[in-house]
Amino acid sequence: MGNARSIEDLISSPKRIAVGDEIDEWPEDLSGRGDSWTLLKRLKTYPNAKAVAVSKPSVKGRSKIKSGYLSGDQRKYFVPCPHCDEYQVLVWSQMKWEKNKKTKEQEVWYACPHCKVKIKNYHKELMLRRGEWRPTSPHRVSSRIRSYQISSLYAPVGWTSWESLVKQWLDAQGTINQLISFINDELAETWEERGEIQDWEVLRGRKESWRSGVIHEDVLLLTAGADVQEKRIEVEVIGWGKRCEHWSVEYHILLAEVSTNNLDDKCWRDLADLMTKCWKHPNGEDLYLSGICIDAGYNTETVYHFCRGYPQDRVLAIQGSDRLEGYISKPKPV
């Protein structure tokens, strides 16, 4: 047993099998060494090592367990309808309920998307017994990562019932924290934060036509942001004017030959070349990148090694977090 907030517990001894529980609650950055889960699953000592991550998901875009799920073959539990025998994944959108006018009690059922017949909570006993895990991402079937997702809709008879889930859902309406808890804990889905939606016609009316690579005359300096993924690095070059007005100058997807984990891969050479590129300003001046931020949330050590080869005030390794008191935190030594 170990503590996910203890660097010694995570890296002090070699492990053949590592199990992380509730990894979405683990620190994003531990003592400047990267996130705890990445540290724990470095199991290079054993050729037959295995890492198992278990967690309810958190916020979309920041959930480690969701990211891990998407990197695997994405298995879901298919169960047969007790009426038409068609196999399906249980989803919340098929849960139906209505109040009985005579008894005033809530009737709850699951509507089969194939035969439309009502499925009751007690039917799950047979359905679960005949169910089977199936990969839903065929192109990742050969991957070494098996990933699974299952919700409380599958709870065995005698455990959490569909009736109790509907009651939780209705009680949570209007209370954001209860809704988040229901989506994460019961449905095993990430919570998606949504801001105010602008009128699309207003937005369309404000659009301007610019060719990729063209510099707006009001641009004073250029910066870039890079996001590192498993097989690619995505980079956006931004031109900045007065009062933080900015324009998207270029967008690049730098594909890896093997993996972004290898600093010798072509994608890192392409990024280095992009960082030396010169753009011509309409006034005739040459513009270079004043700075670039590279997200170190994935392949953290590789990003650190790349950044070490450049001035600290020009190339910055960054990590996003939802636990900061301000927009920008103090830098940490690595």
Coordinates of C-alpha atoms in Angstrom, one line a residue:
M1 CA 0.0 0.0 0.0
G2 CA 1.2 3.5 -0.7
N3 CA 0.2 7.2 -0.8
A4 CA -0.3 8.8 -4.1
R5 CA 1.0 12.1 -2.7
S6 CA 4.3 10.5 -1.5
I7 CA 7.1 10.5 -4.1
E8 CA 9.0 7.8 -2.1
D9 CA 6.0 5.4 -2.1
L10 CA 5.6 5.8 -5.9
I11 CA 9.2 5.3 -7.1
S12 CA 11.2 3.8 -4.2
S13 CA 11.0 0.2 -5.2
P14 CA 10.4 -1.8 -8.5
K15 CA 6.9 -3.2 -9.0
R16 CA 5.7 -5.9 -11.3
I17 CA 2.0 -5.1 -10.8
A18 CA 0.8 -1.6 -9.9
V19 CA -2.8 -0.7 -9.1
G20 CA -3.9 2.9 -8.8
D21 CA -7.3 3.6 -7.2
E22 CA -9.3 6.8 -7.9
I23 CA -6.4 8.1 -10.0
D24 CA -8.5 11.2 -11.1
E25 CA -8.0 12.5 -7.5
W26 CA -4.2 12.1 -7.6
P27 CA -1.9 15.2 -7.8
E28 CA -1.3 16.6 -11.3
D29 CA 2.3 17.4 -10.4
L30 CA 4.2 15.9 -7.5
S31 CA 7.3 17.7 -6.4
G32 CA 8.0 18.9 -9.9
R33 CA 8.3 15.2 -11.1
G34 CA 5.0 15.0 -13.1
D35 CA 1.7 13.5 -12.2
S36 CA 1.5 10.6 -9.7
W37 CA 0.0 8.0 -12.0
T38 CA 2.8 8.5 -14.6
L39 CA 5.4 8.0 -11.9
L40 CA 3.8 4.9 -10.5
K41 CA 3.4 3.0 -13.8
R42 CA 7.1 3.2 -14.8
L43 CA 7.5 -0.5 -14.4
K44 CA 10.6 -1.0 -16.6
T45 CA 12.3 -3.5 -14.3
Y46 CA 10.0 -6.3 -15.2
P47 CA 9.3 -7.4 -18.8
N48 CA 5.9 -8.7 -17.9
A49 CA 4.8 -5.7 -15.8
K50 CA 1.2 -4.6 -15.6
A51 CA -0.5 -1.4 -14.5
V52 CA -4.1 -1.2 -13.6
A53 CA -5.9 2.1 -13.1
V54 CA -9.4 2.3 -11.5
S55 CA -11.4 5.5 -11.0
K56 CA -14.6 7.3 -11.5
P57 CA -14.0 10.1 -14.1
S58 CA -13.9 13.8 -13.4
V59 CA -14.0 16.8 -15.7
K60 CA -13.9 16.3 -19.5
G61 CA -10.4 17.1 -20.9
R62 CA -8.7 16.7 -17.5
S63 CA -9.8 13.2 -16.5
K64 CA -6.8 10.8 -16.4
I65 CA -9.0 7.7 -16.3
K66 CA -11.0 8.9 -19.4
S67 CA -7.8 9.6 -21.3
G68 CA -6.5 6.1 -20.4
Y69 CA -9.8 4.6 -21.4
L70 CA -9.7 6.3 -24.8
S71 CA -6.1 5.0 -25.4
G72 CA -7.3 1.4 -25.0
D73 CA -9.7 -0.8 -26.9
Q74 CA -12.7 0.8 -25.0
R75 CA -14.6 -2.3 -23.9
K76 CA -18.3 -2.0 -22.8
Y77 CA -20.6 -4.6 -21.3
F78 CA -23.2 -5.7 -23.8
V79 CA -26.4 -7.3 -22.5
P80 CA -29.3 -9.0 -24.3
C81 CA -32.8 -7.6 -24.2
P82 CA -35.1 -10.1 -22.4
H83 CA -37.7 -9.6 -25.1
C84 CA -36.0 -9.4 -28.5
D85 CA -32.6 -10.8 -27.4
E86 CA -30.7 -8.0 -29.2
Y87 CA -27.4 -7.1 -27.5
Q88 CA -26.8 -3.5 -26.4
V89 CA -25.0 -1.2 -24.1
L90 CA -27.2 0.3 -21.3
V91 CA -27.3 4.1 -21.6
W92 CA -29.0 6.7 -19.5
S93 CA -30.9 8.2 -22.4
Q94 CA -33.0 5.0 -22.6
M95 CA -34.2 5.2 -19.0
K96 CA -37.9 6.2 -18.9
W97 CA -40.3 7.1 -16.1
E98 CA -43.7 8.4 -15.4
K99 CA -46.0 8.8 -12.4
N100 CA -48.9 6.4 -12.2
K101 CA -52.1 8.5 -12.1
K102 CA -53.9 6.1 -9.8
T103 CA -51.2 5.0 -7.4
K104 CA -49.2 8.2 -7.6
E105 CA -46.0 6.1 -7.7
Q106 CA -43.2 6.4 -10.2
E107 CA -43.0 3.7 -12.8
V108 CA -39.4 3.2 -14.1
W109 CA -38.3 1.2 -17.0
Y110 CA -35.6 0.9 -19.7
A111 CA -36.8 1.2 -23.3
C112 CA -35.1 -1.3 -25.6
P113 CA -33.9 0.7 -28.6
H114 CA -34.6 -2.3 -30.9
C115 CA -38.1 -3.6 -29.9
K116 CA -39.2 -0.6 -27.8
V117 CA -40.6 -3.0 -25.1
K118 CA -40.2 -2.0 -21.4
I119 CA -37.3 -3.7 -19.5
K120 CA -37.7 -3.7 -15.7
N121 CA -35.0 -3.7 -13.1
Y122 CA -35.6 -7.3 -12.1
H123 CA -34.8 -8.4 -15.7
K124 CA -31.1 -7.5 -15.1
E125 CA -30.5 -10.8 -13.3
L126 CA -30.8 -12.7 -16.6
M127 CA -29.3 -9.9 -18.7
L128 CA -26.1 -9.6 -16.6
R129 CA -25.6 -13.4 -16.6
R130 CA -25.6 -13.5 -20.4
G131 CA -23.7 -10.3 -20.9
E132 CA -20.2 -10.0 -22.4
W133 CA -17.4 -7.5 -22.7
R134 CA -16.8 -6.3 -26.3
P135 CA -14.2 -3.8 -27.6
T136 CA -15.9 -0.8 -29.2
S137 CA -12.7 0.6 -30.8
P138 CA -11.6 -2.0 -33.4
H139 CA -8.5 -0.2 -34.5
R140 CA -7.1 -0.5 -30.9
V141 CA -7.9 -4.2 -30.4
S142 CA -4.2 -5.1 -31.0
S143 CA -3.1 -2.5 -28.4
R144 CA -1.6 -3.6 -25.2
I145 CA -4.1 -1.5 -23.3
R146 CA -7.5 -3.0 -22.3
S147 CA -9.9 -0.4 -21.1
Y148 CA -13.3 -0.9 -19.5
Q149 CA -16.3 1.4 -18.6
I150 CA -19.4 0.4 -16.8
S151 CA -22.1 2.5 -15.0
S152 CA -24.5 1.9 -12.1
L153 CA -27.2 1.0 -14.6
Y154 CA -25.5 -2.5 -14.5
A155 CA -25.7 -2.8 -10.7
P156 CA -27.0 -6.3 -9.9
V157 CA -30.6 -6.8 -8.6
G158 CA -30.5 -6.0 -4.9
W159 CA -27.9 -3.3 -5.3
T160 CA -28.5 0.2 -6.8
S161 CA -31.9 0.0 -8.6
W162 CA -33.1 1.9 -11.6
E163 CA -35.8 3.4 -9.4
S164 CA -33.2 4.8 -7.0
L165 CA -31.1 6.2 -9.9
V166 CA -34.1 8.1 -11.3
K167 CA -34.8 9.5 -7.8
Q168 CA -31.2 10.7 -7.6
W169 CA -31.4 12.3 -11.0
L170 CA -34.6 14.1 -10.2
D171 CA -33.3 15.3 -6.8
A172 CA -30.1 16.6 -8.4
Q173 CA -31.9 18.9 -10.9
G174 CA -30.9 22.5 -10.2
T175 CA -28.0 21.6 -7.9
I176 CA -24.7 21.6 -9.9
N177 CA -22.6 19.6 -7.4
Q178 CA -25.2 16.8 -7.2
L179 CA -25.4 16.7 -11.0
I180 CA -21.6 16.4 -11.3
S181 CA -21.6 13.6 -8.7
F182 CA -24.4 11.7 -10.5
I183 CA -22.7 12.0 -13.9
N184 CA -19.3 11.0 -12.5
D185 CA -20.2 8.4 -9.8
E186 CA -23.3 6.7 -11.2
L187 CA -23.0 7.1 -15.0
A188 CA -19.2 6.8 -15.1
E189 CA -19.0 9.7 -17.5
T190 CA -17.0 12.9 -17.5
W191 CA -18.6 16.2 -16.5
E192 CA -18.5 18.7 -19.4
E193 CA -18.4 22.3 -18.3
R194 CA -20.3 24.6 -20.6
G195 CA -20.1 28.3 -20.8
E196 CA -22.5 30.8 -22.3
I197 CA -23.3 30.1 -25.9
Q198 CA -23.1 33.0 -28.3
D199 CA -25.5 33.6 -31.1
W200 CA -24.0 31.9 -34.1
E201 CA -25.1 34.6 -36.6
V202 CA -23.3 37.3 -34.5
L203 CA -20.2 35.2 -34.5
R204 CA -20.4 34.6 -38.3
G205 CA -20.8 38.4 -38.8
R206 CA -17.5 39.0 -37.1
K207 CA -15.4 36.6 -39.1
E208 CA -12.5 37.7 -41.2
S209 CA -10.8 35.9 -44.1
W210 CA -7.0 35.3 -43.7
R211 CA -4.7 32.9 -45.4
S212 CA -2.7 30.6 -43.2
G213 CA 0.7 32.2 -42.4
V214 CA -0.4 35.7 -43.2
I215 CA 0.4 38.3 -40.4
H216 CA -2.2 40.9 -39.6
E217 CA -0.8 44.5 -39.7
D218 CA -1.7 45.0 -36.0
V219 CA 0.4 42.1 -34.8
L220 CA 3.3 43.1 -32.6
L221 CA 4.7 39.7 -31.6
L222 CA 4.2 35.9 -32.1
T223 CA 3.9 33.1 -29.6
A224 CA 3.0 29.4 -29.9
G225 CA 1.3 26.7 -27.9
A226 CA 2.1 23.0 -28.4
D227 CA 0.0 20.0 -27.2
V228 CA 1.8 16.6 -27.0
Q229 CA -0.2 13.5 -27.7
E230 CA 0.8 9.9 -28.2
K231 CA 1.4 10.0 -32.0
R232 CA 1.5 13.8 -32.7
I233 CA 2.2 17.3 -31.6
E234 CA -0.3 20.0 -32.4
V235 CA 1.0 23.6 -32.5
E236 CA -0.9 26.9 -33.0
V237 CA 1.0 30.1 -33.7
I238 CA -0.7 33.2 -32.4
G239 CA -0.1 36.8 -33.3
W240 CA -0.7 39.4 -30.5
G241 CA -1.7 43.0 -30.8
K242 CA -2.6 45.8 -28.4
R243 CA -5.0 45.0 -25.5
C244 CA -4.4 41.3 -26.0
E245 CA -6.2 41.2 -29.4
H246 CA -4.9 38.1 -31.2
W247 CA -5.0 36.2 -34.4
S248 CA -4.4 32.6 -35.3
V249 CA -1.6 32.6 -37.7
E250 CA -0.9 29.0 -38.4
Y251 CA -1.9 25.5 -37.1
H252 CA 0.3 22.5 -37.5
I253 CA -0.1 18.8 -36.7
L254 CA 3.3 17.3 -36.5
L255 CA 3.0 13.5 -36.9
A256 CA 5.4 11.1 -35.1
E257 CA 7.1 8.3 -36.9
V258 CA 7.0 6.0 -33.9
S259 CA 6.0 7.9 -30.7
T260 CA 6.3 11.4 -29.1
N261 CA 8.0 9.6 -26.2
N262 CA 11.2 9.4 -28.3
L263 CA 13.0 12.7 -28.4
D264 CA 14.8 11.6 -31.6
D265 CA 11.5 11.2 -33.4
K266 CA 10.8 13.3 -36.5
C267 CA 7.9 15.2 -34.8
W268 CA 10.4 16.8 -32.3
R269 CA 12.7 17.8 -35.1
D270 CA 9.8 19.4 -37.0
L271 CA 8.9 21.3 -33.8
A272 CA 12.4 22.6 -33.5
D273 CA 12.4 23.7 -37.2
L274 CA 9.0 25.5 -36.6
M275 CA 10.5 27.4 -33.7
T276 CA 13.2 28.9 -35.9
K277 CA 10.7 29.9 -38.7
C278 CA 10.5 33.6 -39.8
W279 CA 7.3 35.3 -40.7
K280 CA 7.1 38.5 -42.8
H281 CA 5.2 41.4 -41.3
P282 CA 3.2 43.7 -43.7
N283 CA 5.6 46.5 -42.8
G284 CA 8.6 44.4 -44.0
E285 CA 10.0 43.4 -40.7
D286 CA 10.9 39.8 -39.9
L287 CA 9.0 38.2 -36.9
Y288 CA 10.1 35.2 -35.0
L289 CA 8.5 33.4 -32.1
S290 CA 8.9 35.3 -28.9
G291 CA 8.0 32.3 -26.8
I292 CA 6.4 28.9 -26.9
C293 CA 4.6 26.9 -24.2
I294 CA 4.6 23.1 -24.4
D295 CA 2.1 21.1 -22.4
A296 CA 4.0 18.6 -20.2
G297 CA 0.9 16.7 -19.1
Y298 CA 1.7 13.8 -21.5
N299 CA 5.2 12.4 -21.9
T300 CA 6.3 14.7 -19.2
E301 CA 10.0 13.8 -19.0
T302 CA 10.4 14.0 -22.8
V303 CA 8.9 17.5 -22.8
Y304 CA 11.3 18.5 -20.0
H305 CA 14.3 17.2 -21.9
F306 CA 13.3 19.1 -25.0
C307 CA 12.8 22.4 -23.1
R308 CA 16.2 22.1 -21.4
G309 CA 17.9 22.8 -24.7
Y310 CA 16.4 26.3 -25.0
P311 CA 16.4 29.5 -22.9
Q312 CA 14.1 29.3 -20.0
D313 CA 12.4 32.6 -20.9
R314 CA 11.6 31.5 -24.4
V315 CA 10.5 27.8 -24.2
L316 CA 8.3 26.9 -21.3
A317 CA 7.0 23.5 -20.1
I318 CA 3.5 24.0 -18.6
Q319 CA 0.8 21.9 -17.0
G320 CA -2.9 22.8 -16.6
S321 CA -4.6 22.4 -13.2
D322 CA -8.0 23.0 -11.7
R323 CA -6.5 23.5 -8.2
L324 CA -4.6 26.8 -8.7
E325 CA -5.5 30.0 -6.8
G326 CA -4.5 32.1 -9.8
Y327 CA -4.4 31.9 -13.6
I328 CA -0.6 31.5 -13.6
S329 CA 1.3 29.7 -10.7
K330 CA 4.9 30.2 -9.7
P331 CA 7.5 28.1 -11.7
K332 CA 8.8 24.9 -10.1
P333 CA 12.3 23.6 -10.4
V334 CA 12.6 20.3 -12.4

